[in-house]
Structure formats: structure tokens, C-alpha cells
Amino acid sequence: MTTTTTIRTTCTGRVETAAAVGLPSRSRLGHALDALRSDRGAATAEYAIVIMAAVGFAGVLLAVMRSDEVRGVLGDLVRSALTVG
């Protein structure tokens, strides 16, 4: 099965294909190059990078929050907030 790609429509309504205007027809190589140039899947890759960065940040935050100094500061902050007067 062959398909033709419309290149342009003339003012009389005649449709011209790539071969009619002297352009080479689409080949497998042309379709492969189009597939390589497409942005398909780019958003998924960007989401994966953002998720990996968030996991890394969460790991660093967890390590900092587990330290004795931070626990002491947070404990003092909560005690002072709950103390009346």
C-alpha cells in the first residue's frame, strides 16, 4: 500500500504530491530521521530527572533531620512554642 503526502494545493484545487513538485518521496530513512528528531518521550525523561532530583533532596534532608544537633534545635523550638508565658 502506498500513500501520498500532499505538498501543496494549487489555486485550482489540484493537489500536488512530493513527486509532482520534484521532491523525493518519503523513504524509510526519512521516517527514521523524523522519529529521531521528534520530542516524543521527552516529557517522560524530564519527569524522571525531576523525580530523581527530588529523591536525592529527600535523602539529604532525611540525613540532616536525623542529626543530633537538628533534633535538639527542633525540640527546643517546639518546647518554646508550647510554653505559655
N, CA, C and O of each residue as an XYZ file, in Angstrom:
340
protein
N       0.849     -1.180      0.000
C       0.000      0.000      0.000
C       0.890      1.238      0.000
O       1.771      1.370      0.850
N       0.673      2.114     -0.918
C       1.446      3.349     -0.981
C       0.555      4.511     -0.591
O      -0.636      4.543     -0.900
N       1.154      5.449      0.084
C       0.418      6.654      0.461
C       1.137      7.852     -0.134
O       2.357      7.845     -0.299
N       0.370      8.869     -0.448
C       0.960     10.090     -0.980
C       0.776     11.199      0.039
O      -0.233     11.261      0.742
N       1.749     12.054      0.106
C       1.702     13.182      1.019
C       1.401     14.438      0.223
O       2.060     14.725     -0.776
N       0.411     15.176      0.668
C       0.063     16.423     -0.009
C       1.131     17.464      0.286
O       1.408     17.760      1.448
N       1.725     18.012     -0.746
C       2.726     19.051     -0.587
C       2.068     20.420     -0.657
O       2.320     21.281      0.186
N       1.245     20.614     -1.640
C       0.538     21.884     -1.749
C      -0.723     21.694     -2.582
O      -0.845     20.745     -3.356
N      -1.639     22.606     -2.405
C      -2.860     22.624     -3.196
C      -2.827     23.887     -4.041
O      -2.650     24.987     -3.517
N      -2.996     23.730     -5.329
C      -2.935     24.893     -6.221
C      -4.220     25.695     -6.111
O      -5.181     25.256     -5.480
N      -4.235     26.868     -6.724
C      -5.416     27.729     -6.659
C      -6.614     27.103     -7.371
O      -7.755     27.485     -7.112
N      -6.367     26.159     -8.252
C      -7.481     25.491     -8.936
C      -7.981     24.296     -8.135
O      -8.935     23.631     -8.539
N      -7.341     24.022     -7.003
C      -7.782     22.919     -6.174
C      -7.041     21.623     -6.448
O      -7.324     20.605     -5.817
N      -6.089     21.644     -7.387
C      -5.344     20.433     -7.701
C      -4.311     20.172     -6.609
O      -3.584     21.079     -6.206
N      -4.253     18.957     -6.145
C      -3.323     18.574     -5.087
C      -2.056     18.053     -5.741
O      -2.100     17.188     -6.616
N      -0.924     18.596     -5.301
C       0.357     18.144     -5.832
C       1.091     17.362     -4.756
O       1.130     17.772     -3.596
N       1.665     16.252     -5.140
C       2.418     15.424     -4.208
C       3.889     15.774     -4.311
O       4.281     16.611     -5.124
N       4.706     15.129     -3.481
C       6.136     15.393     -3.487
C       6.745     15.106     -4.850
O       7.583     15.873     -5.322
N       6.340     14.017     -5.489
C       6.890     13.667     -6.797
C       6.496     14.701     -7.848
O       7.273     14.977     -8.762
N       5.294     15.277     -7.728
C       4.829     16.246     -8.720
C       5.622     17.539     -8.659
O       5.780     18.208     -9.680
N       6.123     17.905     -7.495
C       6.884     19.137     -7.373
C       8.385     18.912     -7.448
O       9.165     19.852     -7.303
N       8.783     17.690     -7.670
C      10.196     17.402     -7.836
C      10.929     17.058     -6.560
O      12.159     17.009     -6.556
N      10.219     16.821     -5.490
C      10.848     16.422     -4.237
C      10.908     14.898     -4.160
O      10.038     14.219     -4.704
N      11.911     14.361     -3.500
C      11.964     12.908     -3.374
C      10.840     12.407     -2.473
O      10.416     13.106     -1.552
N      10.363     11.204     -2.740
C       9.297     10.650     -1.920
C       9.864     10.222     -0.566
O      11.073     10.045     -0.415
N       8.993     10.064      0.393
C       9.407      9.685      1.744
C       9.929      8.254      1.742
O       9.270      7.351      1.227
N      11.076      8.051      2.298
C      11.655      6.719      2.372
C      11.695      6.268      3.820
O      11.316      7.010      4.727
N      12.149      5.065      4.023
C      12.293      4.576      5.390
C      13.282      5.438      6.161
O      13.081      5.724      7.342
N      14.343      5.846      5.491
C      15.335      6.688      6.136
C      14.726      8.019      6.577
O      15.021      8.514      7.665
N      13.885      8.587      5.736
C      13.218      9.841      6.087
C      12.332      9.688      7.309
O      12.310     10.556      8.182
N      11.600      8.580      7.369
C      10.756      8.327      8.537
C      11.600      8.086      9.776
O      11.236      8.528     10.866
N      12.721      7.392      9.628
C      13.605      7.142     10.765
C      14.200      8.451     11.286
O      14.305      8.649     12.497
N      14.589      9.343     10.371
C      15.132     10.640     10.793
C      14.078     11.471     11.503
O      14.379     12.151     12.484
N      12.843     11.421     11.016
C      11.760     12.140     11.690
C      11.543     11.597     13.097
O      11.288     12.359     14.029
N      11.643     10.287     13.249
C      11.468      9.682     14.569
C      12.573     10.131     15.522
O      12.316     10.357     16.705
N      13.797     10.261     15.019
C      14.898     10.708     15.867
C      14.754     12.171     16.264
O      15.176     12.564     17.351
N      14.165     12.973     15.394
C      14.002     14.406     15.663
C      12.804     14.715     16.546
O      12.704     15.819     17.081
N      11.897     13.765     16.708
C      10.665     14.071     17.435
C      10.941     14.241     18.920
O      11.944     13.750     19.439
N      10.047     14.934     19.590
C      10.158     15.171     21.028
C       9.383     14.143     21.829
O       9.205     14.297     23.037
N       8.928     13.111     21.170
C       8.133     12.088     21.843
C       8.949     11.440     22.949
O      10.076     11.005     22.712
N       8.398     11.370     24.145
C       9.084     10.777     25.278
C       9.952     11.753     26.049
O      10.477     11.399     27.105
N      10.117     12.960     25.560
C      10.966     13.933     26.243
C      10.377     14.317     27.597
O      11.110     14.466     28.574
N       9.074     14.476     27.657
C       8.441     14.848     28.922
C       8.645     13.753     29.961
O       8.881     14.044     31.134
N       8.557     12.503     29.539
C       8.758     11.391     30.460
C      10.174     11.406     31.021
O      10.374     11.174     32.213
N      11.146     11.674     30.175
C      12.537     11.743     30.633
C      12.727     12.906     31.595
O      13.459     12.787     32.578
N      12.077     14.021     31.320
C      12.187     15.171     32.214
C      11.562     14.872     33.570
O      12.107     15.254     34.606
N      10.419     14.188     33.566
C       9.802     13.795     34.833
C      10.718     12.860     35.609
O      10.822     12.980     36.830
N      11.379     11.939     34.934
C      12.292     11.009     35.608
C      13.452     11.763     36.251
O      13.856     11.442     37.368
N      13.989     12.759     35.558
C      15.090     13.554     36.121
C      14.622     14.335     37.340
O      15.332     14.400     38.343
N      13.440     14.926     37.266
C      12.909     15.698     38.396
C      12.655     14.783     39.589
O      12.940     15.155     40.727
N      12.124     13.596     39.335
C      11.855     12.655     40.426
C      13.163     12.219     41.082
O      13.245     12.138     42.307
N      14.183     11.940     40.277
C      15.476     11.541     40.836
C      16.083     12.678     41.677
O      16.678     12.424     42.724
N      15.931     13.918     41.222
C      16.424     15.057     41.996
C      15.663     15.185     43.310
O      16.259     15.469     44.349
N      14.349     14.976     43.268
C      13.539     15.056     44.489
C      13.925     13.960     45.475
O      13.980     14.200     46.681
N      14.192     12.759     44.969
C      14.605     11.659     45.851
C      15.959     11.982     46.482
O      16.165     11.729     47.669
N      16.874     12.535     45.703
C      18.171     12.928     46.247
C      18.039     13.998     47.319
O      18.689     13.925     48.361
N      17.199     14.991     47.061
C      16.969     16.054     48.041
C      16.338     15.488     49.308
O      16.708     15.885     50.413
N      15.393     14.567     49.159
C      14.751     13.955     50.327
C      15.772     13.167     51.147
O      15.722     13.167     52.377
N      16.697     12.494     50.460
C      17.734     11.760     51.175
C      18.633     12.672     51.984
O      18.956     12.367     53.133
N      19.039     13.783     51.402
C      19.873     14.753     52.118
C      19.099     15.347     53.287
O      19.638     15.482     54.385
N      17.847     15.700     53.058
C      17.020     16.267     54.127
C      16.840     15.268     55.267
O      16.870     15.648     56.438
N      16.655     14.010     54.934
C      16.497     12.975     55.956
C      17.772     12.834     56.780
O      17.713     12.702     58.003
N      18.912     12.860     56.119
C      20.184     12.754     56.842
C      20.382     13.948     57.779
O      20.861     13.786     58.901
N      20.017     15.134     57.319
C      20.164     16.333     58.152
C      19.201     16.278     59.335
O      19.571     16.621     60.457
N      17.980     15.851     59.085
C      16.977     15.819     60.148
C      17.308     14.774     61.217
O      16.876     14.916     62.361
N      18.053     13.745     60.876
C      18.411     12.706     61.843
C      19.605     13.096     62.719
O      19.907     12.397     63.687
N      20.273     14.174     62.405
C      21.437     14.566     63.196
C      20.984     15.074     64.569
O      19.894     15.627     64.717
N      21.850     14.870     65.567
C      21.508     15.247     66.949
C      21.333     16.751     67.114
O      20.481     17.197     67.883
N      22.138     17.536     66.395
C      22.035     18.993     66.534
C      20.692     19.509     66.051
O      20.074     20.356     66.696
N      20.246     19.002     64.924
C      18.963     19.460     64.371
C      17.824     18.999     65.263
O      16.867     19.741     65.481
N      17.916     17.794     65.776
C      16.873     17.306     66.688
C      16.791     18.199     67.930
O      15.700     18.516     68.404
N      17.945     18.596     68.445
C      17.950     19.476     69.622
C      17.330     20.822     69.331
O      16.532     21.328     70.120
N      17.694     21.407     68.195
C      17.147     22.719     67.828
C      15.640     22.631     67.630
O      14.902     23.497     68.099
N      15.177     21.591     66.937
C      13.733     21.444     66.709
C      12.996     21.175     68.024
O      11.896     21.687     68.234
N      13.597     20.373     68.906
C      12.974     20.116     70.210
C      12.842     21.391     71.026
O      11.800     21.638     71.635
N      13.897     22.206     71.041
C      13.844     23.492     71.763
C      12.801     24.420     71.164
O      12.096     25.121     71.890
N      12.700     24.426     69.834
C      11.720     25.275     69.147
C      10.300     24.867     69.503
O       9.453     25.726     69.749
N      10.033     23.580     69.533
C       8.681     23.099     69.876
C       8.387     23.393     71.344
O       7.286     23.837     71.667
N       9.345     23.155     72.240
C       9.131     23.445     73.662
C       8.845     24.927     73.896
O       7.956     25.273     74.675
N       9.593     25.801     73.225
C       9.350     27.242     73.421
C       8.023     27.675     72.829
O       7.393     28.605     73.333
N       7.596     27.019     71.778
C       6.301     27.375     71.175
C       5.145     26.929     72.044
O       4.103     27.584     72.076
N       5.318     25.814     72.756
C       4.231     25.291     73.593
C       4.234     25.867     75.007
O       3.276     25.676     75.756
N       5.290     26.561     75.370
C       5.368     27.151     76.705
C       4.580     28.449     76.744
O       4.760     29.334     75.908
N       3.706     28.541     77.731
C       2.894     29.740     77.886
C       3.574     30.671     78.884
O       3.963     30.246     79.973
N       3.714     31.924     78.515
C       4.197     32.918     79.451
C       5.597     33.192     79.308
O       6.142     34.018     80.041
